[in-house]
Amino acid sequence: ALLLHDLDVAVTFGDAPAEGPWVTRVVVRVPQRLLASPAYLAARGTPTSVEDLARHDLLVWECPERIATQLPLRAGGTVSVTPTVVSSDLHALRVLASDGLGIVYAVDGGLPADVAAGPELVPVLDDVVGRERVLRVVMPTGLSEIPRILAALELLRAMSQPTLPPRLEG
């Protein structure tokens, strides 16, 4: 509803909105998974099962469409966890994980250490816990074909995932 009155473009993680007088474009798809610093794993051990997560400090991103105490399993369903920290501040959680303070459940754009905050984070239980997240832009239909808007969206896509082809998906 805000798009029709107060905003020109919204950027969001999550499912496509219900049909309406707007257009949705996928900017990039990124994994959402458990990540930890090599130093944390060296000090606390690497979990080898979801049951092992109970012995670790979990830093969980509070994101749309999901309860922070339930992590999705790749095979379907969820696993219950007791996070040490829950926050909607994705950057702060990644900094905490980079500083060796826990295992973070967050989106992972695969940023190298020189771009991301702190040392590079490595996946944990990647074949067991996680899902794909979609970053979308939503805009009123009337703006969706304006060349400057399209150029800005292509730039956003290129900046968020430079290895992808430069075309937005519908």
Short mmCIF file of C-alpha atoms in Angstrom, two decimals:
data_model
loop_
_atom_site.label_atom_id
_atom_site.label_comp_id
_atom_site.label_asym_id
_atom_site.label_seq_id
_atom_site.Cartn_x
_atom_site.Cartn_y
_atom_site.Cartn_z
CA ALA A 1 0.00 0.00 0.00
CA LEU A 2 2.89 2.40 0.72
CA LEU A 3 4.10 2.02 -2.85
CA LEU A 4 0.98 3.70 -4.13
CA HIS A 5 1.40 6.78 -1.95
CA ASP A 6 4.75 7.26 -0.20
CA LEU A 7 7.39 5.15 -1.98
CA ASP A 8 8.55 4.68 -5.54
CA VAL A 9 10.52 1.46 -5.02
CA ALA A 10 10.78 -1.04 -2.15
CA VAL A 11 13.58 -3.59 -1.71
CA THR A 12 12.71 -6.69 0.30
CA PHE A 13 13.72 -10.23 1.14
CA GLY A 14 10.79 -12.58 1.00
CA ASP A 15 8.04 -14.00 -1.10
CA ALA A 16 6.51 -12.07 -3.97
CA PRO A 17 3.68 -9.82 -2.78
CA ALA A 18 0.09 -10.53 -3.71
CA GLU A 19 -1.03 -9.28 -7.10
CA GLY A 20 -1.70 -5.59 -7.26
CA PRO A 21 -0.90 -2.43 -9.19
CA TRP A 22 2.86 -3.08 -8.96
CA VAL A 23 5.64 -5.04 -10.61
CA THR A 24 8.09 -7.29 -8.78
CA ARG A 25 11.61 -8.05 -10.02
CA VAL A 26 14.10 -10.54 -8.60
CA VAL A 27 17.45 -8.83 -8.03
CA VAL A 28 19.43 -11.77 -6.69
CA ARG A 29 19.00 -15.16 -5.01
CA VAL A 30 21.25 -15.86 -2.03
CA PRO A 31 21.58 -18.75 0.40
CA GLN A 32 20.42 -18.31 3.97
CA ARG A 33 22.52 -20.59 6.13
CA LEU A 34 24.60 -21.14 9.22
CA LEU A 35 28.00 -19.39 9.14
CA ALA A 36 30.88 -19.16 11.59
CA SER A 37 34.39 -17.82 11.74
CA PRO A 38 37.19 -20.38 11.51
CA ALA A 39 38.42 -19.13 14.92
CA TYR A 40 35.05 -19.88 16.56
CA LEU A 41 34.97 -23.38 15.07
CA ALA A 42 38.56 -24.03 16.17
CA ALA A 43 37.72 -22.99 19.73
CA ARG A 44 34.25 -24.55 20.08
CA GLY A 45 34.26 -27.36 17.54
CA THR A 46 32.31 -27.76 14.31
CA PRO A 47 28.74 -29.07 14.68
CA THR A 48 28.19 -32.29 12.76
CA SER A 49 24.43 -32.60 13.42
CA VAL A 50 21.49 -30.33 14.24
CA GLU A 51 21.57 -31.75 17.79
CA ASP A 52 25.08 -30.28 18.18
CA LEU A 53 23.65 -26.77 17.72
CA ALA A 54 22.32 -26.88 21.31
CA ARG A 55 25.94 -26.65 22.52
CA HIS A 56 26.71 -23.52 20.49
CA ASP A 57 25.95 -19.81 20.69
CA LEU A 58 23.51 -19.10 17.88
CA LEU A 59 23.06 -15.62 16.41
CA VAL A 60 19.82 -15.62 14.43
CA TRP A 61 18.60 -13.05 11.92
CA GLU A 62 14.97 -12.15 12.58
CA CYS A 63 13.64 -12.13 9.06
CA PRO A 64 10.22 -12.00 7.44
CA GLU A 65 8.10 -15.15 7.31
CA ARG A 66 10.09 -17.11 9.91
CA ILE A 67 10.17 -17.60 13.67
CA ALA A 68 13.72 -17.08 15.02
CA THR A 69 13.59 -20.27 17.11
CA GLN A 70 12.87 -22.48 14.07
CA LEU A 71 15.57 -23.00 11.43
CA PRO A 72 14.56 -24.55 8.10
CA LEU A 73 15.97 -27.90 7.10
CA ARG A 74 16.94 -28.41 3.47
CA ALA A 75 15.07 -31.73 3.43
CA GLY A 76 11.91 -29.99 4.67
CA GLY A 77 10.60 -29.10 8.10
CA THR A 78 12.45 -27.18 10.79
CA VAL A 79 14.70 -27.69 13.79
CA SER A 80 14.01 -25.92 17.10
CA VAL A 81 16.89 -23.86 18.50
CA THR A 82 17.47 -21.50 21.41
CA PRO A 83 19.34 -18.50 20.00
CA THR A 84 21.76 -16.53 22.15
CA VAL A 85 21.00 -13.38 20.13
CA VAL A 86 18.07 -12.58 17.82
CA SER A 87 18.23 -9.38 15.80
CA SER A 88 16.87 -7.83 12.63
CA ASP A 89 20.29 -6.16 12.16
CA LEU A 90 21.94 -8.56 9.75
CA HIS A 91 25.21 -6.62 9.64
CA ALA A 92 25.58 -6.61 13.45
CA LEU A 93 25.02 -10.37 13.60
CA ARG A 94 27.64 -11.00 10.94
CA VAL A 95 30.12 -8.78 12.83
CA LEU A 96 29.48 -10.78 16.01
CA ALA A 97 30.07 -14.04 14.12
CA SER A 98 33.21 -12.62 12.48
CA ASP A 99 34.48 -11.75 15.96
CA GLY A 100 34.09 -15.41 16.96
CA LEU A 101 31.07 -14.93 19.24
CA GLY A 102 28.82 -17.58 17.73
CA ILE A 103 27.32 -19.24 14.68
CA VAL A 104 25.09 -16.89 12.70
CA TYR A 105 22.00 -17.93 10.73
CA ALA A 106 21.73 -15.30 8.02
CA VAL A 107 21.75 -14.61 4.31
CA ASP A 108 25.15 -15.12 2.77
CA GLY A 109 26.10 -13.10 -0.26
CA GLY A 110 29.51 -14.77 -0.32
CA LEU A 111 31.35 -11.50 0.22
CA PRO A 112 35.13 -11.82 0.50
CA ALA A 113 36.75 -10.82 3.80
CA ASP A 114 38.01 -7.51 2.41
CA VAL A 115 34.42 -6.44 1.64
CA ALA A 116 32.52 -8.11 4.48
CA ALA A 117 32.92 -7.17 8.14
CA GLY A 118 35.85 -9.08 9.65
CA PRO A 119 37.23 -12.45 8.60
CA GLU A 120 35.45 -14.59 6.06
CA LEU A 121 32.69 -16.77 7.49
CA VAL A 122 32.43 -20.43 6.51
CA PRO A 123 29.25 -22.49 6.11
CA VAL A 124 28.22 -24.88 8.92
CA LEU A 125 25.90 -27.87 8.32
CA ASP A 126 25.30 -26.42 4.87
CA ASP A 127 23.75 -29.59 3.45
CA VAL A 128 21.32 -29.84 6.40
CA VAL A 129 20.19 -26.34 7.54
CA GLY A 130 19.23 -23.46 5.27
CA ARG A 131 17.19 -22.21 2.38
CA GLU A 132 17.34 -19.79 -0.53
CA ARG A 133 16.30 -16.16 -0.02
CA VAL A 134 15.22 -13.86 -2.81
CA LEU A 135 15.97 -10.14 -2.83
CA ARG A 136 13.20 -8.36 -4.74
CA VAL A 137 12.32 -4.87 -5.80
CA VAL A 138 8.68 -3.87 -5.92
CA MET A 139 7.45 -0.77 -7.74
CA PRO A 140 4.22 0.66 -9.10
CA THR A 141 3.50 -0.58 -12.61
CA GLY A 142 3.74 2.96 -13.99
CA LEU A 143 7.40 3.22 -12.97
CA SER A 144 8.49 -0.21 -14.16
CA GLU A 145 9.42 0.83 -17.71
CA ILE A 146 11.07 4.20 -17.04
CA PRO A 147 14.65 3.94 -18.36
CA ARG A 148 16.23 5.61 -15.30
CA ILE A 149 14.41 3.21 -12.93
CA LEU A 150 15.46 0.21 -15.04
CA ALA A 151 19.08 1.43 -15.10
CA ALA A 152 19.07 1.86 -11.31
CA LEU A 153 17.70 -1.67 -10.86
CA GLU A 154 20.35 -3.12 -13.17
CA LEU A 155 23.03 -1.29 -11.18
CA LEU A 156 21.61 -2.66 -7.91
CA ARG A 157 21.71 -6.17 -9.34
CA ALA A 158 25.28 -5.75 -10.61
CA MET A 159 26.45 -4.44 -7.23
CA SER A 160 24.73 -7.22 -5.27
CA GLN A 161 26.04 -10.10 -7.39
CA PRO A 162 28.67 -9.06 -9.94
CA THR A 163 29.01 -12.57 -11.40
CA LEU A 164 25.37 -12.77 -12.53
CA PRO A 165 24.23 -11.79 -16.01
CA PRO A 166 23.00 -8.18 -16.11
CA ARG A 167 19.26 -8.94 -16.63
CA LEU A 168 16.53 -8.73 -14.03
CA GLU A 169 14.17 -11.65 -13.78
CA GLY A 170 10.44 -11.10 -13.89
#
